[in-house]
mmCIF file of C-alpha atoms in Angstrom:
data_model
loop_
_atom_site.group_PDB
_atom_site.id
_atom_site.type_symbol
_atom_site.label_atom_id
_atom_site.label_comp_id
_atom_site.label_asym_id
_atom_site.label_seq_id
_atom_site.Cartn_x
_atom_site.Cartn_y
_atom_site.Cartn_z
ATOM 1 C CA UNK A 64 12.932 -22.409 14.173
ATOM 2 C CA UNK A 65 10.480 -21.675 16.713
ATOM 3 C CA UNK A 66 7.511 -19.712 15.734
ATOM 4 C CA UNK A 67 7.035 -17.821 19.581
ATOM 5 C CA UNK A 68 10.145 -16.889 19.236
ATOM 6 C CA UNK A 69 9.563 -15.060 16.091
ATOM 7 C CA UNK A 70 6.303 -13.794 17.470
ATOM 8 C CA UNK A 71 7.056 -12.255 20.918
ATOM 9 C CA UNK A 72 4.012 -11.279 21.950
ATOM 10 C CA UNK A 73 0.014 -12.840 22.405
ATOM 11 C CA UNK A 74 -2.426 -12.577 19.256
ATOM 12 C CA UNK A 75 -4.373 -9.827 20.254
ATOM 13 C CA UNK A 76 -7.746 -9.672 18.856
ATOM 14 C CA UNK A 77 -8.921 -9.001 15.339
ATOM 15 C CA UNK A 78 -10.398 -10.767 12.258
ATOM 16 C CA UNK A 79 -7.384 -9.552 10.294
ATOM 17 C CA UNK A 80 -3.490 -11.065 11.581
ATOM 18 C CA UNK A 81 -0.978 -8.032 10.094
ATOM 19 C CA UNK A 82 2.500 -9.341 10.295
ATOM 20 C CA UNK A 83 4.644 -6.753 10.589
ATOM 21 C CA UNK A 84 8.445 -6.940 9.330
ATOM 22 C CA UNK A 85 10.542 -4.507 10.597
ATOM 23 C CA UNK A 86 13.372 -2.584 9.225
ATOM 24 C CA UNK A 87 17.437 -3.339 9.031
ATOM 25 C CA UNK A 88 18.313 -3.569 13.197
ATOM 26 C CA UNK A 89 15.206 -2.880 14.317
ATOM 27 C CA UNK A 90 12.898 -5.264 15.831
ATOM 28 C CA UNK A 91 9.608 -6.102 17.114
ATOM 29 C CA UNK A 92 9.202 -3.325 19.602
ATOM 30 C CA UNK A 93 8.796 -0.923 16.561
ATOM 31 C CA UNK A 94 5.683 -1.761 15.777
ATOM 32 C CA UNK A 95 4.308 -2.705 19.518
ATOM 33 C CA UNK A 96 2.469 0.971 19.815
ATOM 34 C CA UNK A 97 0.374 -0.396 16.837
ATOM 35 C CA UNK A 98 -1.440 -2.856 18.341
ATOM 36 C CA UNK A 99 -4.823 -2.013 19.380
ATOM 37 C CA UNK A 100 -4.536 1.080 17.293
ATOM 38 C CA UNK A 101 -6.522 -0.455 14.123
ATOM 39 C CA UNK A 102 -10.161 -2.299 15.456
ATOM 40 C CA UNK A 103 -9.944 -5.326 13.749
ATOM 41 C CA UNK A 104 -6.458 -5.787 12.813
ATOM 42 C CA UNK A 105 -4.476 -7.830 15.246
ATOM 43 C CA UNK A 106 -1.099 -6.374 14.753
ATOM 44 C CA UNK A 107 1.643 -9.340 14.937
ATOM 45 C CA UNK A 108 5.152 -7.833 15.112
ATOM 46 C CA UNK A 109 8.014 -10.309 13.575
ATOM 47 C CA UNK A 110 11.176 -10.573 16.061
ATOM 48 C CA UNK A 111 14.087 -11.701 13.920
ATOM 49 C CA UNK A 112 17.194 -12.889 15.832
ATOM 50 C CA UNK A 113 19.849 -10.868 16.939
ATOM 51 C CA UNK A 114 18.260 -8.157 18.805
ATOM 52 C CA UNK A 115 16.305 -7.256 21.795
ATOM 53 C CA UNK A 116 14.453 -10.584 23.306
ATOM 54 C CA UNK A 117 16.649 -12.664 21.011
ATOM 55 C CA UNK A 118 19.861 -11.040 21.260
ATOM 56 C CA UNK A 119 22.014 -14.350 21.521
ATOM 57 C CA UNK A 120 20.807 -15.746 19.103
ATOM 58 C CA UNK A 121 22.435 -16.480 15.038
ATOM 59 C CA UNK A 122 21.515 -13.453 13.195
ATOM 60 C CA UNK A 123 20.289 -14.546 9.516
ATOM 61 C CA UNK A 124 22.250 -12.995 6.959
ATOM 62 C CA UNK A 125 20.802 -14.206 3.438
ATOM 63 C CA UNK A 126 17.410 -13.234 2.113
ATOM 64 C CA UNK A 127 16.241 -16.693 1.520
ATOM 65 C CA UNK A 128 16.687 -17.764 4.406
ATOM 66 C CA UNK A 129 15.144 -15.196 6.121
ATOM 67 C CA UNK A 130 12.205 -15.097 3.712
ATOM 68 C CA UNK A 131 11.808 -18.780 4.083
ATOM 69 C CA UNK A 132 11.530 -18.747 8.394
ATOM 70 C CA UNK A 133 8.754 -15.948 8.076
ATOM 71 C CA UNK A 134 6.718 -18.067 5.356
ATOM 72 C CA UNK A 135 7.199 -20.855 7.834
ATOM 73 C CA UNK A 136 6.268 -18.677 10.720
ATOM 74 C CA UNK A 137 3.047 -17.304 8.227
ATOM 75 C CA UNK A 138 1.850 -20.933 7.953
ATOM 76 C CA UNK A 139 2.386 -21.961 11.541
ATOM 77 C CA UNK A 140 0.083 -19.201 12.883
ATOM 78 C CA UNK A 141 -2.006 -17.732 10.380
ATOM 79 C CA UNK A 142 -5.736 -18.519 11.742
ATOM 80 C CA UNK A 143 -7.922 -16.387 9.002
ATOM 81 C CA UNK A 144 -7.527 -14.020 6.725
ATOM 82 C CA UNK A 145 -3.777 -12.225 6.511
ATOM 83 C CA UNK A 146 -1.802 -9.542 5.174
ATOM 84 C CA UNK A 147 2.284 -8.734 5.311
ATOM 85 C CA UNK A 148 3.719 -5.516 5.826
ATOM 86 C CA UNK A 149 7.331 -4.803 5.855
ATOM 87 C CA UNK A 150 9.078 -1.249 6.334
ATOM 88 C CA UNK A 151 12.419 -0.526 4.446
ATOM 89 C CA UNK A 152 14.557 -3.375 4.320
ATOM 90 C CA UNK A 153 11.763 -5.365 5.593
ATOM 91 C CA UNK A 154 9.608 -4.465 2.759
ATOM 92 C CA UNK A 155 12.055 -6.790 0.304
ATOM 93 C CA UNK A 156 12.029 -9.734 3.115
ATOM 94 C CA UNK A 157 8.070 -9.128 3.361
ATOM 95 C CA UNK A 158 8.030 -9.473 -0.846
ATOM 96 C CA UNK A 159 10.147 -12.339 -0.918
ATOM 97 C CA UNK A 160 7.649 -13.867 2.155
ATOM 98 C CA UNK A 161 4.779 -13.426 -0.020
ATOM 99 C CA UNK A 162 6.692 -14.876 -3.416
ATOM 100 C CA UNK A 163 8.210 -18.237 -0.846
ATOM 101 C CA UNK A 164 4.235 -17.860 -0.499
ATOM 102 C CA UNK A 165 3.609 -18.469 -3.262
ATOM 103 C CA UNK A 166 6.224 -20.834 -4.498
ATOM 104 C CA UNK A 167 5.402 -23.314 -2.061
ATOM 105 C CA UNK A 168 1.367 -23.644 -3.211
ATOM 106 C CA UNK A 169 0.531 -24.929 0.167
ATOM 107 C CA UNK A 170 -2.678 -25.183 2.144
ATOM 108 C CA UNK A 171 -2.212 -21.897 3.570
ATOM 109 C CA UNK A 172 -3.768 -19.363 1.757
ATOM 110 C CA UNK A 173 -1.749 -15.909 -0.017
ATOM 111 C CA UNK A 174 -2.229 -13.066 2.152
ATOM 112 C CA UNK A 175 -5.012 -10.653 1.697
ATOM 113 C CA UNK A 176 -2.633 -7.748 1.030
ATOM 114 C CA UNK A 177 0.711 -7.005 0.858
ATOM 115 C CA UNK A 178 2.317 -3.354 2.642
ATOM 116 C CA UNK A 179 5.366 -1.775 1.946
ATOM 117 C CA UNK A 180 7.087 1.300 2.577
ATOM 118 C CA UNK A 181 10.396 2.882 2.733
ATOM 119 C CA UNK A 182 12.017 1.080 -0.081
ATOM 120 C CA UNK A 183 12.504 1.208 -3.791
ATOM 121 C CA UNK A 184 10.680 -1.516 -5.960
ATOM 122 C CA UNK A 185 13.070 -4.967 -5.603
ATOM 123 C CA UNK A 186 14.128 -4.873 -9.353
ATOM 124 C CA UNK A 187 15.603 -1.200 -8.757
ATOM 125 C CA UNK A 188 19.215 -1.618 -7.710
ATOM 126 C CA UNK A 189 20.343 0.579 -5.035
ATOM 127 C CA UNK A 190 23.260 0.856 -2.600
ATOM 128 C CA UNK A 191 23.633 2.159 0.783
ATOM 129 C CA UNK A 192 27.459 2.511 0.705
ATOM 130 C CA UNK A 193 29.463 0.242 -0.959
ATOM 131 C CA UNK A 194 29.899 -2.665 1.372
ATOM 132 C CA UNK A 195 28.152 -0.982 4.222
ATOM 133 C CA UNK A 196 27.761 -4.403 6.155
ATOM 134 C CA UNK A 197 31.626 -4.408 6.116
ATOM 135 C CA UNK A 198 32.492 -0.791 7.056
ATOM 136 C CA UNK A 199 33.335 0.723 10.274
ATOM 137 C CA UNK A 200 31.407 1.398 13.300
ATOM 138 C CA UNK A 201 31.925 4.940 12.213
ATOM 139 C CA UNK A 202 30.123 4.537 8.622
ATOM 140 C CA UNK A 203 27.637 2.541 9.979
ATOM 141 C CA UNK A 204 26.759 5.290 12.163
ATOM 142 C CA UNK A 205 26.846 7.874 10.133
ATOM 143 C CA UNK A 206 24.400 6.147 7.859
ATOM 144 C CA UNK A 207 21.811 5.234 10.845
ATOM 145 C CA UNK A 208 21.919 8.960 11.594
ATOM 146 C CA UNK A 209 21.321 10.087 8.422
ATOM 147 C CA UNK A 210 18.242 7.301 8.044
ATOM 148 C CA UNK A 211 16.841 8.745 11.222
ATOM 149 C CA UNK A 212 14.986 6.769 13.739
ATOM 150 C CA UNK A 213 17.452 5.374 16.116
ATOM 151 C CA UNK A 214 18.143 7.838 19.155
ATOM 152 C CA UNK A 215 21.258 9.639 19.592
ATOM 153 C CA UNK A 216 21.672 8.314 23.151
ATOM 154 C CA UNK A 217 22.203 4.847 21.442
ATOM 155 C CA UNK A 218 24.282 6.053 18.672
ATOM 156 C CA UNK A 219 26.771 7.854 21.314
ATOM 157 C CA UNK A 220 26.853 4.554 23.318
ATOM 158 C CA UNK A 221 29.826 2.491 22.519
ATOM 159 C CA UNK A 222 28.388 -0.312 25.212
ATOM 160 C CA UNK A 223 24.731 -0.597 23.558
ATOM 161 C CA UNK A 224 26.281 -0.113 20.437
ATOM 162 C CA UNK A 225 28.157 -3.205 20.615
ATOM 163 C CA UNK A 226 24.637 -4.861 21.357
ATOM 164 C CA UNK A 227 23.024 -3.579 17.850
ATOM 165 C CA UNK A 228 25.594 -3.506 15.506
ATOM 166 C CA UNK A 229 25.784 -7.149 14.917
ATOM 167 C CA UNK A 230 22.004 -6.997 13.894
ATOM 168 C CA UNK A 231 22.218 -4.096 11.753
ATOM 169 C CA UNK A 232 25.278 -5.379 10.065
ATOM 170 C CA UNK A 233 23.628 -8.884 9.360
ATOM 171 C CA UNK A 234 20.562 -7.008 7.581
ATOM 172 C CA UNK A 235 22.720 -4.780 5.655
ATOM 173 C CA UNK A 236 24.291 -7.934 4.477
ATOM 174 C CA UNK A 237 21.021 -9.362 3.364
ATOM 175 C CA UNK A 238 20.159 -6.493 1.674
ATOM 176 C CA UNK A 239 24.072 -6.369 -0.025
ATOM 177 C CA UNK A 240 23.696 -9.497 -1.431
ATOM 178 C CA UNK A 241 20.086 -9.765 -2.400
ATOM 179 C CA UNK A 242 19.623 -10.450 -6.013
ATOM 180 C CA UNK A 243 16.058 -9.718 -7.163
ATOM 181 C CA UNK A 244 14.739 -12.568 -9.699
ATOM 182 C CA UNK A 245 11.951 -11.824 -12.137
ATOM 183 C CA UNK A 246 8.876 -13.851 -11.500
ATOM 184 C CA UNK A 247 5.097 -12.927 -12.535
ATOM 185 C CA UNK A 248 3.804 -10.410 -10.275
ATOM 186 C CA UNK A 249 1.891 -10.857 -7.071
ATOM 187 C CA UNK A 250 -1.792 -11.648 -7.892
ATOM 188 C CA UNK A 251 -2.962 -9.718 -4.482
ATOM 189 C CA UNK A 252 -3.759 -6.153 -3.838
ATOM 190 C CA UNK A 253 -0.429 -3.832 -3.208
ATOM 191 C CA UNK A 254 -0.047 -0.766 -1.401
ATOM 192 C CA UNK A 255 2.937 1.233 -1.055
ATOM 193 C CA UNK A 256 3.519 4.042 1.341
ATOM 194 C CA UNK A 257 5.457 6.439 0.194
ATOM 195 C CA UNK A 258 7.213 9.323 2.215
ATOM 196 C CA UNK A 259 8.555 12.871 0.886
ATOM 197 C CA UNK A 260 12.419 13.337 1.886
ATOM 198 C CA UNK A 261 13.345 9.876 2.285
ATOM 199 C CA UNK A 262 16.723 9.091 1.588
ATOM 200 C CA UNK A 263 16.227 5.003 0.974
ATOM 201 C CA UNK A 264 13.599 5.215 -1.067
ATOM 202 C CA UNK A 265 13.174 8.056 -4.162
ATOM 203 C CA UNK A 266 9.681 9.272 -5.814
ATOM 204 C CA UNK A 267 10.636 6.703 -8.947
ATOM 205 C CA UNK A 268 11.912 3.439 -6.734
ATOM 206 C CA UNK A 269 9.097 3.564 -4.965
ATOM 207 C CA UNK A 270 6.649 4.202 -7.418
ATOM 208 C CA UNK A 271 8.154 1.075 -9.570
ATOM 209 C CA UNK A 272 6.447 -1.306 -6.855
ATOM 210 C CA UNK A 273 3.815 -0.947 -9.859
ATOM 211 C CA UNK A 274 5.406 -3.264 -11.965
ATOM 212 C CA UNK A 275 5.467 -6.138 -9.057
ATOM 213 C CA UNK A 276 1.307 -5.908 -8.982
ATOM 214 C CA UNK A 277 -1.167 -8.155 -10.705
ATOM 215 C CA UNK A 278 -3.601 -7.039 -8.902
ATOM 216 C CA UNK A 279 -5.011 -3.631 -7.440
ATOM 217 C CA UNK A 280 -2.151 -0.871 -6.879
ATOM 218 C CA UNK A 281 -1.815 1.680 -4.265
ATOM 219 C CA UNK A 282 0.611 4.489 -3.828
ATOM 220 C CA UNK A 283 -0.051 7.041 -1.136
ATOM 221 C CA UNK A 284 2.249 9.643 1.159
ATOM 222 C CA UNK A 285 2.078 9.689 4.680
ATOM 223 C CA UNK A 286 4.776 12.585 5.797
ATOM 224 C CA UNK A 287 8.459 13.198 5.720
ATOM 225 C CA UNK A 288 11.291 11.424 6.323
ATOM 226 C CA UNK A 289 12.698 7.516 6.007
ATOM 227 C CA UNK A 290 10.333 6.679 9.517
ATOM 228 C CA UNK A 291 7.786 8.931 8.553
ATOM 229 C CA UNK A 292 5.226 5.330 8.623
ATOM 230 C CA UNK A 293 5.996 5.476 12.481
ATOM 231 C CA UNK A 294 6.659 9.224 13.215
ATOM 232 C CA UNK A 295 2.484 9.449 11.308
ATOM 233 C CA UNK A 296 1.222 6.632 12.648
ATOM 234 C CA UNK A 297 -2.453 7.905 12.309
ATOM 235 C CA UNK A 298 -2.044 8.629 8.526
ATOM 236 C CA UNK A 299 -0.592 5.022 7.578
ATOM 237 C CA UNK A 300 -3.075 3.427 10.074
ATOM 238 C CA UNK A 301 -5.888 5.202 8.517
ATOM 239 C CA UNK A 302 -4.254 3.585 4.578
ATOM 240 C CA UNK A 303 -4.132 -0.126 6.406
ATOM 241 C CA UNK A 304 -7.588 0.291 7.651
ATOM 242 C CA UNK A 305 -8.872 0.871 4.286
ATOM 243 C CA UNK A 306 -7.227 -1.570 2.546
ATOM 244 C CA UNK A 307 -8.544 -3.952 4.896
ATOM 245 C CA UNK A 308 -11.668 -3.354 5.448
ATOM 246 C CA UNK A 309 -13.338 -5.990 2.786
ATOM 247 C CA UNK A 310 -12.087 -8.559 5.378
ATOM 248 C CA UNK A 311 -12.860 -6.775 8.788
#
């Protein structure tokens, strides 16, 4: 495991590192227009194999695996004060990063704050399709349309298709065969953001994230749709900003 290769590009500058988990096929580039955007908070996109600068290599297809190479990746960089957000299926691997966290009781220090979005609360069961990593190109398809986010110029590519779909079939896999295991909840401050019309993640999923906080709770909207964090970047960077600024 090589931590540059999970962190494509150069720290930029801030007192605050934000690693950034991104959703099921996507990659680092999603969050790349964020950095810069927040003074203070030096956005640090996560590249997990599979895709884009790391397209060869072994895409991970269990949770704790890939839970376990970010907290590795967490405690090979982290240089100050932290936090971990993670956007649909990346907001289970960025709970699970925190919990390995925490698990392990190591010198490095629990994030500052923990981010999610897009996602119903890990101990609500939900299912895409059943055995959506398995199904055809055509299902799988269907359901990125429906999600939103990916253009249709990919979608109607059968050449760059064949470049993604291994990714997004891995993730769906880790999110098929996650298990969620009760442990005490996370002794750090929790926000969720929540978006109106999103089919992943309902009003009452998302607002269960409750139950996972020990500590202060957060639940705000930011706009429509499953990518609504993205499409309203202003809005969630305006929630990050405030949750961080104790430590800016």
């Amino acid at each position: 495991m090589s931590t540059e290769r999970w962190l494509p590009f150069p720290r930029p500058p801030g007192e605050v590192r934000l690693y950034c988990v991104p959703h099921a096929g996507g990659g680092a580039s999603s969050f790349r227009p964020w950095i810069g955007a927040m003074p203070g908070v030096a956005v640090c996109p996560l590249q997990p194999p599979a895709r884009e600068a790391r397209l060869r290599d072994e895409p991970i297809r269990a949770m704790e695996q890939m839970a376990s190479e970010i907290a590795d990746v967490v405690q090979d960089s982290a240089d100050g004060p932290y936090a971990v957000y993670g956007h649909s299926l990346g907001a289970l691997t960025a709970f699970e990063t925190v919990r390995e966290l925490r698990r392990r009781d190591s010198r490095t220090p629990m994030p500052v704050h923990l981010f999610v979005s897009g996602c119903p609360a890990p101990q609500i069961r939900d299912s895409l399709l059943p055995n959506v990593h398995d199904a055809s190109d055509e299902e799988v398809v269907a359901l990125l349309r429906r999600l939103g986010g990916t253009p249709e110029s990919l979608l109607g590519d059968p050449g760059l298709l064949g470049l993604i779909l291994p990714a997004v079939r891995a993730d769906l896999e880790v999110k098929e065969t996650y298990r969620y295991t009760p442990e005490a909840p996370l002794d750090l401050p929790l926000t969720v953001l929540d978006a109106d019309d999103d089919p992943r993640a309902g009003t009452a999923g998302t607002a269960a994230w409750r139950e996972q906080a020990a500590a202060e709770f957060a639940l705000h909207t930011v706009g429509q749709g499953h990518f609504a964090v993205f499409e309203q970047a202003q809005i969630t960077h305006k929630y990050l900003l405030e949750a961080l600024t104790p430590w800016l």
